[in-house]
């Protein structure tokens, strides 16, 4: 029988995401309620290697559920791909009595957790990224807040775009994934949505669409461009030259990662944090917590990383139907 986990470490890794604090709070409070010790690891794997590790008590996570970012800090730690660096990190966990670890981050962070699990540290991943680009789960911590933040910003750009009868290209985050672009594209009633998964570099089709929509009486033309395609400024210049319609580019950038988490992000992150502790208590390791088909569930990390995710085709069709 697997030995009972006694001390849980928790860290946030990769890009921060609103709701990470709710997850940290849930890990800390659930673990303490179940008689376990908790250690907070600052700045992700970087902080683990530097032994930036502190004991955490119930009161240490007071007043954080409503805050954006992560109170533990986060970092990217490229050297964590090296086996000797992973071994050093596992040794540090053991030195600090950390026998269970909750890693809140994206796919990259899961690979680090997988490495630590192989080296004997029970590790559980929680999906923390605004990009929604983790295949095994329909929900990631921070996505809901990010799309609401982006949606509100895009509404504002639309006001000025309509007043000036302009075309606006608004670039949203998402790394190589188009989920933020797709959701905002539909929610903001965009005329065009450019998704890395689907983009065929047919700029002439966009130009034709602008001209056609003008003829239909549209006063603005909103193009949501995913970061994975990028080049919004140069695209704006080419579109203006080809259509004669004044065109401006707005890159929303990191504001999409900040701000107070929505109710959904606080709720899901809280459940997932508690779920992770429960898995560790059951002696489970190398698992990731997910929300799939309407239920909280968990998968083996390897299995999760091998899964593929497709953009919902029907949503793409809907976006085209509704932008007429
Ligand atoms: P995310 O977790 O959001 O996908 P990154 O891809 O930047 O963000 O990964 C976060 C961190 O996870 C990296 O800086 C690195 O420390 C660790 N990591 C990424 N890929 C691997 C890997 N193949 N093996 C071990 N650790 C990794
Ligand atoms: O993964 C979250 C994310 O915000 C992506 O959407 C974006 O590509 C990336 O992180 C930006 O990273 P950085 O904060 O290092 O500029």
mmCIF file with all atom_site columns, C-alpha atoms and ligand atoms in Angstrom, residues 15-16 76 129-131 173-175 180 227 254 257, ligand 2:
data_model
loop_
_atom_site.group_PDB
_atom_site.id
_atom_site.type_symbol
_atom_site.label_atom_id
_atom_site.label_alt_id
_atom_site.label_comp_id
_atom_site.label_asym_id
_atom_site.label_entity_id
_atom_site.label_seq_id
_atom_site.pdbx_PDB_ins_code
_atom_site.Cartn_x
_atom_site.Cartn_y
_atom_site.Cartn_z
_atom_site.occupancy
_atom_site.B_iso_or_equiv
_atom_site.pdbx_formal_charge
_atom_site.auth_seq_id
_atom_site.auth_comp_id
_atom_site.auth_asym_id
_atom_site.auth_atom_id
_atom_site.pdbx_PDB_model_num
ATOM   1  C CA . UNK A 1 15  ? 1.531   32.175 -17.252 1.00 0.00 ? 15  UNK A CA 1
ATOM   2  C CA . UNK A 1 16  ? -0.584  33.334 -14.309 1.00 0.00 ? 16  UNK A CA 1
ATOM   3  C CA . UNK A 1 76  ? 9.045   29.982 -16.524 1.00 0.00 ? 76  UNK A CA 1
ATOM   4  C CA . UNK A 1 129 ? -4.213  28.815 -18.137 1.00 0.00 ? 129 UNK A CA 1
ATOM   5  C CA . UNK A 1 130 ? -6.313  31.475 -19.839 1.00 0.00 ? 130 UNK A CA 1
ATOM   6  C CA . UNK A 1 131 ? -5.749  29.705 -23.183 1.00 0.00 ? 131 UNK A CA 1
ATOM   7  C CA . UNK A 1 173 ? -4.148  36.019 -26.473 1.00 0.00 ? 173 UNK A CA 1
ATOM   8  C CA . UNK A 1 174 ? -4.201  32.241 -26.614 1.00 0.00 ? 174 UNK A CA 1
ATOM   9  C CA . UNK A 1 175 ? -0.714  31.261 -27.753 1.00 0.00 ? 175 UNK A CA 1
ATOM   10 C CA . UNK A 1 180 ? -10.314 33.100 -26.657 1.00 0.00 ? 180 UNK A CA 1
ATOM   11 C CA . UNK A 1 227 ? -2.271  35.827 -31.146 1.00 0.00 ? 227 UNK A CA 1
ATOM   12 C CA . UNK A 1 254 ? -1.533  41.030 -20.829 1.00 0.00 ? 254 UNK A CA 1
ATOM   13 C CA . UNK A 1 257 ? -4.498  37.766 -17.794 1.00 0.00 ? 257 UNK A CA 1
HETATM 14 O O1 . LIG B 2 .   ? -0.363  30.959 -21.706 1.00 0.00 ? 2   LIG B O1 1
HETATM 15 C C1 . LIG B 2 .   ? -0.904  32.197 -21.346 1.00 0.00 ? 2   LIG B C1 1
HETATM 16 C C2 . LIG B 2 .   ? -0.350  33.289 -22.216 1.00 0.00 ? 2   LIG B C2 1
HETATM 17 O O2 . LIG B 2 .   ? -0.893  34.527 -21.804 1.00 0.00 ? 2   LIG B O2 1
HETATM 18 C C3 . LIG B 2 .   ? -0.564  33.092 -23.716 1.00 0.00 ? 2   LIG B C3 1
HETATM 19 O O3 . LIG B 2 .   ? -1.873  33.444 -24.120 1.00 0.00 ? 2   LIG B O3 1
HETATM 20 C C4 . LIG B 2 .   ? 0.517   33.962 -24.284 1.00 0.00 ? 2   LIG B C4 1
HETATM 21 O O4 . LIG B 2 .   ? 0.944   33.488 -25.533 1.00 0.00 ? 2   LIG B O4 1
HETATM 22 C C5 . LIG B 2 .   ? 1.633   33.834 -23.278 1.00 0.00 ? 2   LIG B C5 1
HETATM 23 O O5 . LIG B 2 .   ? 1.052   33.370 -22.063 1.00 0.00 ? 2   LIG B O5 1
HETATM 24 C C6 . LIG B 2 .   ? 2.364   35.126 -23.019 1.00 0.00 ? 2   LIG B C6 1
HETATM 25 O O6 . LIG B 2 .   ? 3.428   34.868 -22.175 1.00 0.00 ? 2   LIG B O6 1
HETATM 26 P P1 . LIG B 2 .   ? 4.308   35.992 -21.471 1.00 0.00 ? 2   LIG B P1 1
HETATM 27 O O7 . LIG B 2 .   ? 3.583   36.421 -20.238 1.00 0.00 ? 2   LIG B O7 1
HETATM 28 O O8 . LIG B 2 .   ? 5.582   35.290 -21.160 1.00 0.00 ? 2   LIG B O8 1
HETATM 29 O O9 . LIG B 2 .   ? 4.452   37.133 -22.431 1.00 0.00 ? 2   LIG B O9 1
#
